[in-house]
């Protein structure tokens, strides 16, 4: 995929501002379903610079509530607020031109009622310019998914291991080990898909569950710790970049950023202490 963008100077009433190459749309994502479709690529992004770097390579950027742990050092995603999501969502939209930006609804902002969910989702879309929201949960959230979808808010579902429910689940282990739990996860995904979700994240489940859901639901599935047979994949960018020493089994490290940042900081510290930084190229010498 090309990583350069051209300015599209044509305007219309629907798009009154000339913009960089046209962004993908939710309906275009929704059509990427099935073994013959090109797999969907999604990564998390929380900041403008990360968004700029990931955008050319991704179909979707997820402003995940995992930012609570990754950016803020919180113990889980439970304390994340709507304000945090809005601030980071706006930064990611500013840093991207190509990918559909999906923003997580934080815990407590949508579960009470479809009306509460609509107000929170509308706030996020208005304040950020993101195209869609993601929410966790299955059958119990289906009426909310329908309520939002029918009112102009595209919803991505999230089933299986749902981190916002850590206090109920008791940890972050893989889900669906018993037949009953596997059947419940399939029923959750089916309910969310039937309610109008345009895509569903399947996280941390036994692989046959992910394959079955992918075959049964009409919308694309996005796997994380699920199966290569899902319609797409997502990872937390900092995990796959190797920023953390310990990660879940399903993370593949494509870089060792922790090691490289540490080495760069060590080199800088050494030069400062040896008074070899700044060198001649980094100072403003007096005029001859
Ligand atoms: O918050 C997040 O980053 C997520 C992904 C792990 C799917 O929900």
Short mmCIF file of C-alpha atoms and ligand atoms in Angstrom, two decimals:
data_model
loop_
_atom_site.label_atom_id
_atom_site.label_comp_id
_atom_site.label_asym_id
_atom_site.label_seq_id
_atom_site.Cartn_x
_atom_site.Cartn_y
_atom_site.Cartn_z
CA UNK A 1 0.00 0.00 0.00
CA UNK A 2 1.30 3.48 -0.89
CA UNK A 3 2.27 5.63 2.07
CA UNK A 4 2.00 8.96 0.25
CA UNK A 5 -1.21 10.94 0.02
CA UNK A 6 -2.26 13.53 -2.51
CA UNK A 7 -4.49 16.52 -1.86
CA UNK A 8 -7.97 16.09 -3.35
CA UNK A 9 -8.95 19.69 -4.14
CA UNK A 10 -12.46 18.87 -5.34
CA UNK A 11 -15.18 19.89 -2.88
CA UNK A 12 -18.88 19.33 -2.47
CA UNK A 13 -21.49 20.35 0.08
CA UNK A 14 -20.95 16.99 1.79
CA UNK A 15 -17.17 17.48 1.80
CA UNK A 16 -16.68 21.28 1.77
CA UNK A 17 -13.02 21.19 2.82
CA UNK A 18 -10.36 19.86 0.43
CA UNK A 19 -8.86 16.88 2.12
CA UNK A 20 -6.06 14.39 1.85
CA UNK A 21 -6.92 11.16 0.02
CA UNK A 22 -10.39 10.01 0.94
CA UNK A 23 -10.78 8.02 4.13
CA UNK A 24 -12.14 4.50 4.13
CA UNK A 25 -15.74 4.30 5.30
CA UNK A 26 -17.65 2.05 7.67
CA UNK A 27 -19.69 0.50 4.80
CA UNK A 28 -16.43 -0.29 2.98
CA UNK A 29 -15.16 -2.04 6.10
CA UNK A 30 -18.48 -3.87 6.49
CA UNK A 31 -18.12 -5.33 2.97
CA UNK A 32 -14.71 -6.91 3.76
CA UNK A 33 -16.31 -10.18 4.85
CA UNK A 34 -15.40 -13.75 4.02
CA UNK A 35 -12.33 -15.81 3.07
CA UNK A 36 -12.07 -14.11 -0.33
CA UNK A 37 -12.04 -10.57 1.05
CA UNK A 38 -8.77 -8.79 1.90
CA UNK A 39 -8.23 -9.19 5.67
CA UNK A 40 -8.87 -6.06 7.72
CA UNK A 41 -5.86 -4.53 9.47
CA UNK A 42 -6.47 -2.69 12.74
CA UNK A 43 -4.03 -1.36 15.35
CA UNK A 44 -4.59 0.80 18.38
CA UNK A 45 -3.44 4.43 18.36
CA UNK A 46 -3.72 6.98 21.16
CA UNK A 47 -1.56 9.88 19.97
CA UNK A 48 -1.24 12.01 16.86
CA UNK A 49 2.27 10.85 15.98
CA UNK A 50 1.47 7.16 16.34
CA UNK A 51 -1.63 7.68 14.23
CA UNK A 52 0.44 9.38 11.51
CA UNK A 53 2.86 6.45 11.40
CA UNK A 54 0.27 3.65 11.50
CA UNK A 55 -2.44 5.19 9.33
CA UNK A 56 -1.00 4.32 5.88
CA UNK A 57 -0.80 0.65 6.84
CA UNK A 58 -4.15 0.20 8.57
CA UNK A 59 -7.80 -0.03 7.52
CA UNK A 60 -8.90 0.97 11.02
CA UNK A 61 -7.24 2.72 13.94
CA UNK A 62 -8.74 1.83 17.31
CA UNK A 63 -8.56 4.40 20.07
CA UNK A 64 -8.75 1.61 22.62
CA UNK A 65 -9.51 2.10 26.28
CA UNK A 66 -6.32 0.05 26.74
CA UNK A 67 -4.83 3.56 26.81
CA UNK A 68 -5.68 3.47 30.50
CA UNK A 69 -2.90 0.96 31.07
CA UNK A 70 -0.58 1.86 28.17
CA UNK A 71 -0.62 5.66 28.52
CA UNK A 72 -1.81 6.32 32.07
CA UNK A 73 -0.41 3.34 33.99
CA UNK A 74 -3.83 2.43 35.39
CA UNK A 75 -4.36 -1.11 36.72
CA UNK A 76 -7.20 -1.87 34.27
CA UNK A 77 -9.48 -0.15 31.76
CA UNK A 78 -12.20 0.34 34.39
CA UNK A 79 -11.10 3.85 35.53
CA UNK A 80 -10.89 5.25 31.95
CA UNK A 81 -13.21 8.25 31.40
CA UNK A 82 -15.14 9.69 28.46
CA UNK A 83 -12.92 12.78 28.65
CA UNK A 84 -9.75 10.70 28.24
CA UNK A 85 -11.23 8.88 25.24
CA UNK A 86 -12.36 12.15 23.65
CA UNK A 87 -8.96 13.83 24.01
CA UNK A 88 -7.02 10.89 22.55
CA UNK A 89 -9.66 10.23 19.89
CA UNK A 90 -9.38 13.79 18.58
CA UNK A 91 -5.59 13.46 18.41
CA UNK A 92 -5.82 10.22 16.42
CA UNK A 93 -8.31 11.71 13.97
CA UNK A 94 -5.97 14.70 13.48
CA UNK A 95 -3.11 12.32 12.78
CA UNK A 96 -4.88 10.12 10.23
CA UNK A 97 -6.31 10.53 6.75
CA UNK A 98 -6.88 7.02 5.51
CA UNK A 99 -8.10 4.64 8.22
CA UNK A 100 -11.54 4.53 9.80
CA UNK A 101 -11.08 5.72 13.39
CA UNK A 102 -13.04 3.65 15.93
CA UNK A 103 -13.20 4.84 19.52
CA UNK A 104 -13.86 2.73 22.60
CA UNK A 105 -16.79 3.58 24.85
CA UNK A 106 -15.26 3.52 28.36
CA UNK A 107 -16.69 1.47 31.22
CA UNK A 108 -19.70 3.18 32.80
CA UNK A 109 -20.52 5.34 29.78
CA UNK A 110 -22.98 3.02 28.02
CA UNK A 111 -24.19 0.05 30.07
CA UNK A 112 -27.04 1.69 31.97
CA UNK A 113 -29.36 2.23 29.00
CA UNK A 114 -29.43 2.75 25.23
CA UNK A 115 -30.12 6.44 25.91
CA UNK A 116 -26.99 6.78 28.08
CA UNK A 117 -25.01 4.99 25.36
CA UNK A 118 -26.36 7.34 22.67
CA UNK A 119 -25.39 10.45 24.64
CA UNK A 120 -21.89 9.14 25.31
CA UNK A 121 -21.35 7.93 21.74
CA UNK A 122 -22.66 11.17 20.25
CA UNK A 123 -20.31 13.15 22.51
CA UNK A 124 -17.35 11.04 21.36
CA UNK A 125 -18.18 11.34 17.66
CA UNK A 126 -18.84 15.09 17.89
CA UNK A 127 -15.71 15.87 19.90
CA UNK A 128 -13.31 13.65 17.95
CA UNK A 129 -14.51 13.25 14.36
CA UNK A 130 -14.17 9.46 14.74
CA UNK A 131 -16.51 7.42 12.53
CA UNK A 132 -17.59 4.67 14.92
CA UNK A 133 -17.62 3.47 18.51
CA UNK A 134 -16.76 0.11 20.02
CA UNK A 135 -18.45 -1.36 23.07
CA UNK A 136 -17.97 -4.58 25.01
CA UNK A 137 -20.66 -7.14 25.75
CA UNK A 138 -23.01 -9.64 24.18
CA UNK A 139 -26.70 -10.39 24.34
CA UNK A 140 -27.32 -7.85 27.11
CA UNK A 141 -25.90 -5.06 24.91
CA UNK A 142 -27.75 -6.05 21.72
CA UNK A 143 -30.65 -3.58 22.26
CA UNK A 144 -28.07 -0.80 22.73
CA UNK A 145 -26.21 -1.78 19.55
CA UNK A 146 -29.51 -1.66 17.67
CA UNK A 147 -30.48 1.69 19.24
CA UNK A 148 -27.20 3.31 18.22
CA UNK A 149 -26.97 1.73 14.76
CA UNK A 150 -30.50 2.84 13.87
CA UNK A 151 -29.65 6.40 14.95
CA UNK A 152 -26.55 6.96 12.83
CA UNK A 153 -23.83 5.62 15.11
CA UNK A 154 -21.84 2.70 13.68
CA UNK A 155 -21.01 0.18 16.40
CA UNK A 156 -18.20 -2.35 16.58
CA UNK A 157 -18.91 -5.13 19.08
CA UNK A 158 -16.38 -6.88 21.35
CA UNK A 159 -17.00 -10.39 22.73
CA UNK A 160 -15.06 -13.17 24.44
CA UNK A 161 -12.46 -11.75 26.78
CA UNK A 162 -13.94 -8.34 27.58
CA UNK A 163 -11.37 -6.47 29.72
CA UNK A 164 -13.91 -4.02 31.20
CA UNK A 165 -15.53 -7.05 32.88
CA UNK A 166 -12.27 -8.06 34.61
CA UNK A 167 -13.91 -7.81 38.03
CA UNK A 168 -16.56 -10.34 36.98
CA UNK A 169 -14.24 -12.58 34.95
CA UNK A 170 -11.53 -12.54 37.63
CA UNK A 171 -8.64 -12.08 35.20
CA UNK A 172 -7.56 -11.94 31.58
CA UNK A 173 -7.39 -15.67 30.77
CA UNK A 174 -8.75 -17.11 27.54
CA UNK A 175 -12.52 -17.61 27.43
CA UNK A 176 -14.70 -20.44 26.16
CA UNK A 177 -12.97 -23.44 27.68
CA UNK A 178 -16.27 -25.09 28.68
CA UNK A 179 -19.00 -25.98 26.18
CA UNK A 180 -21.45 -23.72 28.00
CA UNK A 181 -19.12 -20.72 27.91
CA UNK A 182 -18.29 -21.35 24.25
CA UNK A 183 -22.01 -21.46 23.37
CA UNK A 184 -22.58 -18.22 25.29
CA UNK A 185 -19.81 -16.40 23.39
CA UNK A 186 -21.25 -17.55 20.05
CA UNK A 187 -24.72 -16.40 21.16
CA UNK A 188 -23.25 -13.05 22.25
CA UNK A 189 -21.60 -12.47 18.87
CA UNK A 190 -24.70 -13.50 16.95
CA UNK A 191 -26.90 -11.17 19.00
CA UNK A 192 -24.56 -8.22 18.44
CA UNK A 193 -24.27 -8.94 14.71
CA UNK A 194 -28.04 -9.30 14.33
CA UNK A 195 -28.50 -6.00 16.18
CA UNK A 196 -26.52 -4.20 13.46
CA UNK A 197 -22.86 -4.15 14.52
CA UNK A 198 -20.68 -3.42 11.46
CA UNK A 199 -17.84 -5.56 12.83
CA UNK A 200 -17.05 -7.56 15.96
CA UNK A 201 -13.78 -7.91 17.87
CA UNK A 202 -13.32 -11.45 19.20
CA UNK A 203 -10.71 -11.42 21.96
CA UNK A 204 -8.97 -14.26 23.82
CA UNK A 205 -11.11 -17.29 22.94
CA UNK A 206 -10.46 -20.90 22.01
CA UNK A 207 -9.85 -20.88 18.25
CA UNK A 208 -12.87 -23.01 17.19
CA UNK A 209 -15.18 -20.40 18.74
CA UNK A 210 -13.66 -17.63 16.62
CA UNK A 211 -13.92 -19.76 13.48
CA UNK A 212 -17.55 -20.62 14.19
CA UNK A 213 -18.52 -16.99 14.85
CA UNK A 214 -16.69 -15.87 11.71
CA UNK A 215 -18.62 -18.41 9.65
CA UNK A 216 -21.98 -17.61 11.24
CA UNK A 217 -22.20 -13.81 11.51
CA UNK A 218 -22.79 -11.52 8.55
CA UNK A 219 -20.34 -8.81 9.58
CA UNK A 220 -16.51 -9.00 9.62
CA UNK A 221 -14.83 -10.40 12.72
CA UNK A 222 -11.59 -8.89 14.01
CA UNK A 223 -9.48 -11.33 15.98
CA UNK A 224 -7.10 -10.74 18.86
CA UNK A 225 -6.04 -14.00 20.41
CA UNK A 226 -8.70 -15.66 18.26
CA UNK A 227 -7.86 -17.12 14.82
CA UNK A 228 -6.12 -16.24 11.54
CA UNK A 229 -9.45 -17.18 9.94
CA UNK A 230 -11.14 -14.08 11.37
CA UNK A 231 -11.89 -11.41 8.76
CA UNK A 232 -9.20 -9.16 10.24
CA UNK A 233 -6.79 -8.75 13.14
CA UNK A 234 -6.09 -6.14 15.81
CA UNK A 235 -3.26 -5.71 18.29
CA UNK A 236 -2.32 -3.01 20.76
CA UNK A 237 0.42 -1.17 18.85
CA UNK A 238 2.71 -0.84 21.88
CA UNK A 239 2.49 -4.62 22.42
CA UNK A 240 3.44 -5.54 18.88
CA UNK A 241 6.17 -2.89 18.83
CA UNK A 242 7.78 -4.58 21.83
CA UNK A 243 7.35 -1.78 24.37
CA UNK A 244 6.49 -4.21 27.16
CA UNK A 245 8.57 -7.12 28.40
CA UNK A 246 5.51 -9.20 29.34
CA UNK A 247 2.50 -9.57 27.06
CA UNK A 248 -0.35 -11.98 26.45
CA UNK A 249 0.37 -15.19 24.51
CA UNK A 250 -1.46 -13.84 21.47
CA UNK A 251 0.90 -10.88 20.98
CA UNK A 252 3.60 -11.16 18.35
CA UNK A 253 6.45 -8.67 18.79
CA UNK A 254 7.50 -7.08 15.49
CA UNK A 255 10.14 -4.85 17.12
CA UNK A 256 11.99 -4.36 20.40
CA UNK A 257 11.18 -0.75 21.12
CA UNK A 258 11.76 -1.19 24.86
CA UNK A 259 15.31 -2.32 24.14
CA UNK A 260 15.92 0.37 21.54
CA UNK A 261 14.54 3.21 23.69
CA UNK A 262 16.59 2.02 26.63
CA UNK A 263 19.74 1.83 24.47
CA UNK A 264 19.14 5.32 23.08
CA UNK A 265 18.58 6.76 26.58
CA UNK A 266 21.74 5.03 27.81
CA UNK A 267 23.76 6.47 24.90
CA UNK A 268 22.37 9.98 25.58
CA UNK A 269 23.06 9.74 29.31
CA UNK A 270 26.63 8.59 28.62
CA UNK A 271 27.31 11.52 26.28
CA UNK A 272 25.80 14.07 28.67
CA UNK A 273 27.94 12.75 31.52
CA UNK A 274 31.05 12.75 29.28
CA UNK A 275 30.21 16.31 28.11
CA UNK A 276 30.31 15.08 24.48
CA UNK A 277 26.68 16.12 23.93
CA UNK A 278 25.88 18.68 22.65
CA UNK A 279 28.57 18.50 19.95
CA UNK A 280 29.48 21.13 17.35
CA UNK A 281 26.43 20.24 15.21
CA UNK A 282 23.96 20.85 18.03
CA UNK A 283 25.10 24.28 19.26
CA UNK A 284 24.88 27.83 17.89
CA UNK A 285 28.52 28.99 17.67
CA UNK A 286 29.18 32.70 18.01
CA UNK A 287 29.67 34.57 14.71
CA UNK A 288 33.31 34.53 13.54
O1 LIG B 1 -8.81 -1.34 24.20
C1 LIG B 1 -8.28 -1.99 23.30
O2 LIG B 1 -7.13 -1.76 22.92
C2 LIG B 1 -9.04 -3.07 22.69
C3 LIG B 1 -8.32 -4.00 21.77
C4 LIG B 1 -7.40 -4.86 22.53
C5 LIG B 1 -9.26 -4.78 20.93
O3 LIG B 1 -10.19 -3.20 22.95
#
